[in-house]
Coordinates of C-alpha atoms in Angstrom, one line a residue:
X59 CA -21.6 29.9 -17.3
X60 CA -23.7 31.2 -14.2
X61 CA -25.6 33.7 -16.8
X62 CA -26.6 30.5 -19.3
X63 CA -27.2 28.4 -15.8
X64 CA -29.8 31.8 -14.7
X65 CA -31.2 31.5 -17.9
X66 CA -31.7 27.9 -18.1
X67 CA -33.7 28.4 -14.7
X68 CA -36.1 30.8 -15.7
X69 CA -36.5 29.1 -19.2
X70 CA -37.6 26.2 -17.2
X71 CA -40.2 28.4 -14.9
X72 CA -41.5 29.9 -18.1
X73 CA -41.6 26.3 -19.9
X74 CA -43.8 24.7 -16.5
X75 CA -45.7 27.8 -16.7
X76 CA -47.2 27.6 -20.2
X77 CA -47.8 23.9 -19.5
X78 CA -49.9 24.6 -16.6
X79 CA -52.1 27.5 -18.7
X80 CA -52.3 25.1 -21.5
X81 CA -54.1 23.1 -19.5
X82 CA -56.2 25.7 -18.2
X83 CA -56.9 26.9 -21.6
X84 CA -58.4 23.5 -22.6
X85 CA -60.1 23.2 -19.6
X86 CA -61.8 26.6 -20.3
X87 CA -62.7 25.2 -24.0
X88 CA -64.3 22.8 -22.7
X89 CA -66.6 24.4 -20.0
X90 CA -67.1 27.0 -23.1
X91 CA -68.3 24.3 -25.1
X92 CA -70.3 22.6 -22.7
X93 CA -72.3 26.0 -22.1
X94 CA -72.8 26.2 -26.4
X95 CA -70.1 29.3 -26.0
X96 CA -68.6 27.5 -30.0
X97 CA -67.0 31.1 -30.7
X98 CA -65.2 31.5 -27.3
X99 CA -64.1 27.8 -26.9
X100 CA -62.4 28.0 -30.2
X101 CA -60.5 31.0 -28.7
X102 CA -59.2 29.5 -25.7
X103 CA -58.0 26.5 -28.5
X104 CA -56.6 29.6 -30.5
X105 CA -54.4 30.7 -27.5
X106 CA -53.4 27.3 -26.0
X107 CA -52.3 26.0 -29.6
X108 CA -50.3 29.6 -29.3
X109 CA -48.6 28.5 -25.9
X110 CA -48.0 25.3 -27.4
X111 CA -46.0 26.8 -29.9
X112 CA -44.2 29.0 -27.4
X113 CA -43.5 26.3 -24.7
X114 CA -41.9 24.3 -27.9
X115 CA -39.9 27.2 -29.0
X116 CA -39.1 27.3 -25.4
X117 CA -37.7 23.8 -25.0
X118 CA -35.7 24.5 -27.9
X119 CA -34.0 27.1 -26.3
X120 CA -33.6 25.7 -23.4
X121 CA -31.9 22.7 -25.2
X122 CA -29.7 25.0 -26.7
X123 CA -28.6 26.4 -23.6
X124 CA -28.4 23.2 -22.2
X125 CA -26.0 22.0 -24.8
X126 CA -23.5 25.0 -24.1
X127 CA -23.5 24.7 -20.3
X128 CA -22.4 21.2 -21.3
X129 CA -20.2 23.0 -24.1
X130 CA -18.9 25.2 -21.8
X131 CA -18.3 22.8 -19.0
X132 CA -16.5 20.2 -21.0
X133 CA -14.0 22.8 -21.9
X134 CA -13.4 24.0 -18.6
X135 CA -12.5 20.4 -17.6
X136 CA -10.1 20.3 -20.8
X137 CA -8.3 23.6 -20.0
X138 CA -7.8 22.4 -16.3
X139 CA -6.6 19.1 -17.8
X140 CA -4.5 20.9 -19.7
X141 CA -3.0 23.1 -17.1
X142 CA -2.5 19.6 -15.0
X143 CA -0.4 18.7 -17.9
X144 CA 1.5 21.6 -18.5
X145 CA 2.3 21.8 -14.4
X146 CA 3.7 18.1 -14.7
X147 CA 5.6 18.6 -18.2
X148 CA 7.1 21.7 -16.1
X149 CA 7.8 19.5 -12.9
X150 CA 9.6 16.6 -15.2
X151 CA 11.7 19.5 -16.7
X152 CA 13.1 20.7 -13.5
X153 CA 13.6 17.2 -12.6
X154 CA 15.2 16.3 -15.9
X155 CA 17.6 19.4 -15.5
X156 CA 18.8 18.4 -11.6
X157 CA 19.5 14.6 -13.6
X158 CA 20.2 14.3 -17.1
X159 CA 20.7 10.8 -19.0
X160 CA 24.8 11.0 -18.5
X161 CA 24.2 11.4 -15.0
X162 CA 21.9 8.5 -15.2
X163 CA 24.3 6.3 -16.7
X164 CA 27.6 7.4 -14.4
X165 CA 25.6 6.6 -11.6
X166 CA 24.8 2.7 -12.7
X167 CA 28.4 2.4 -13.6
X168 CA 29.5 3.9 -10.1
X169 CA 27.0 0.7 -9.0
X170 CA 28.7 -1.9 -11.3
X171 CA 31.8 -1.0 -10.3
X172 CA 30.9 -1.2 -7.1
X173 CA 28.8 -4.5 -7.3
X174 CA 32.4 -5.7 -8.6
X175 CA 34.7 -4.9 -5.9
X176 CA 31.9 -6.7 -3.6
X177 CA 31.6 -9.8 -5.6
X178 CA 35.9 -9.8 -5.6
X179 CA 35.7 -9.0 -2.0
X180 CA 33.0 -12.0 -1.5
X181 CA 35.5 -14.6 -4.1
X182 CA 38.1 -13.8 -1.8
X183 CA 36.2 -14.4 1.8
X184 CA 34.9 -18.0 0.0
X185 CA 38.8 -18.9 -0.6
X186 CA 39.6 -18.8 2.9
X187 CA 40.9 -15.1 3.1
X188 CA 43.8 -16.0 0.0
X189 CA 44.6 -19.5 1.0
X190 CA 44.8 -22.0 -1.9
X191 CA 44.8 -25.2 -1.2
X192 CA 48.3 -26.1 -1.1
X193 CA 48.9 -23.7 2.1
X194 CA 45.8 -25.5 3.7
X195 CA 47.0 -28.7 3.5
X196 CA 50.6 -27.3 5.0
X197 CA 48.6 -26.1 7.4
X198 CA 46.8 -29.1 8.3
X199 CA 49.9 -30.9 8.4
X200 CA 51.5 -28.4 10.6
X201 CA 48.3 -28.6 13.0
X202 CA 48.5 -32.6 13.2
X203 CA 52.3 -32.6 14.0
X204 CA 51.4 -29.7 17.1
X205 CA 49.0 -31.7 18.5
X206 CA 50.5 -34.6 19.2
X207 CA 53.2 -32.7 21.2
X208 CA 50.5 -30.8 22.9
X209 CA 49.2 -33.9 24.1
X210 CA 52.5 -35.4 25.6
X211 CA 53.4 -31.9 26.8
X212 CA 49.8 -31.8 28.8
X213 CA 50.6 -35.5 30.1
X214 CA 53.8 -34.4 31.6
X215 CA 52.8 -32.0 33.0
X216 CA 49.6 -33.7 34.5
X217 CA 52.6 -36.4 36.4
X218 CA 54.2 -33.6 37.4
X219 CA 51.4 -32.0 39.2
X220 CA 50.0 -35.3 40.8
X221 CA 51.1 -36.4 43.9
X222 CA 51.7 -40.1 44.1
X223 CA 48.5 -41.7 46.0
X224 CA 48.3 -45.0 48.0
X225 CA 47.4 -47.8 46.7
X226 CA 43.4 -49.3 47.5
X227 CA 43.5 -52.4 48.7
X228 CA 41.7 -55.1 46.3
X229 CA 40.4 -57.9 48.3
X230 CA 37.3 -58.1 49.9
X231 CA 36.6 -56.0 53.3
X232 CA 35.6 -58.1 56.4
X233 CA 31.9 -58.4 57.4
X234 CA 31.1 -56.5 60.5
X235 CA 28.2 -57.1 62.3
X236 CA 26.4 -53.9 64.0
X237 CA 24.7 -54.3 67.5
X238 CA 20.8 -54.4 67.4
X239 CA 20.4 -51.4 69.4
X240 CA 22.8 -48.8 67.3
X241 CA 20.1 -50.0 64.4
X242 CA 17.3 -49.0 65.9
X243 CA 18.3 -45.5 67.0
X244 CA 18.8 -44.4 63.5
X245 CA 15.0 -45.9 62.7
X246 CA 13.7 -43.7 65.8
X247 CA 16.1 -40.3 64.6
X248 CA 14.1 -41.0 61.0
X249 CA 10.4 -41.3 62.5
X250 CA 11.0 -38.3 64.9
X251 CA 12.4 -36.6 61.3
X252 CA 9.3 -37.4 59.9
X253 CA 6.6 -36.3 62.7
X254 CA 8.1 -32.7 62.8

């Protein structure tokens, strides 16, 4: 590929270079003619139309080796596409012999089975760990006759702890009347409270 690339290069040098004496060649025709030099000017037109010929057989070339860089290039990407596949086709193998399809399928059964004793395990914990309803309601009825006798149990034991207390008195305490100067000093105590 580097050789055709080399080549490709100096067909391109050689191609620029015949354009640029073709147009020297016509330039010299026409200074030829313009002197009455017929004979010499249709020499110059002799070798241009020759480089002419030479830069097209030139560009044909070079299109040729154009095409089989591209040739040549298109292939290389194809065999390193193809090595890509071949290193995955080999990865998937090894995979595929550390698991085959029986593996595969022991493995979601292990899961079922195992998605089974869960859902059995949840059935149970939704029942009230095994209870049916008959032992619940013995078991509510149970509850109701315990706490009743909790609650004269806790009564008798509350007399027992309480000492009796006196009786308050219900009727109406006597009005007393406080002297004038016992109301003032607890006015003064507050203002001197306040100032500091």
């Amino acid at each position: 590929v580097l050789d055709l690339k080399n080549a490709r290069d100096r067909l391109q040098r050689y191609r620029s270079q015949l354009e640029k004496d073709e147009v020297k060649l016509t330039e010299r025709a026409k200074a030829a003619k313009a002197n009455g030099d017929t004979r010499r000017a249709m020499h110059y037109l002799k070798i241009k139309r020759h480089k002419t010929k030479e830069a097209d057989n030139v560009n044909a070339q070079l299109l040729t080796v154009l095409q089989m860089v591209d040739t040549l290039s298109s292939k290389q990407s194809e065999n390193e596409l193809v090595a890509a596949l071949r290193t995955g086709k080999n990865a998937l193998a090894a995979l595929h012999q550390e698991m085959s399809v029986d593996d595969v399928i022991q493995l979601m059964e292990e899961v079922e089975d195992q998605n089974e004793v869960e859902r059995e395990i949840n059935d149970i914990l939704a029942q009230g760990a095994g209870l049916d309803d008959v032992d619940v309601e013995a078991l509510e009825a149970e509850l109701l006759e315990l706490v009743p006798q909790e609650e004269e149990k806790e009564a008798k034991e509350d007399e027992a702890k309480v000492p009796d207390m006196p009786v308050a008195p219900s009727d109406k305490l006597p009005d007393v009347k406080v002297p004038a100067e016992e109301e003032e000093a607890p006015a003064k105590s507050a203002r001197v409270a306040v100032a500091s």
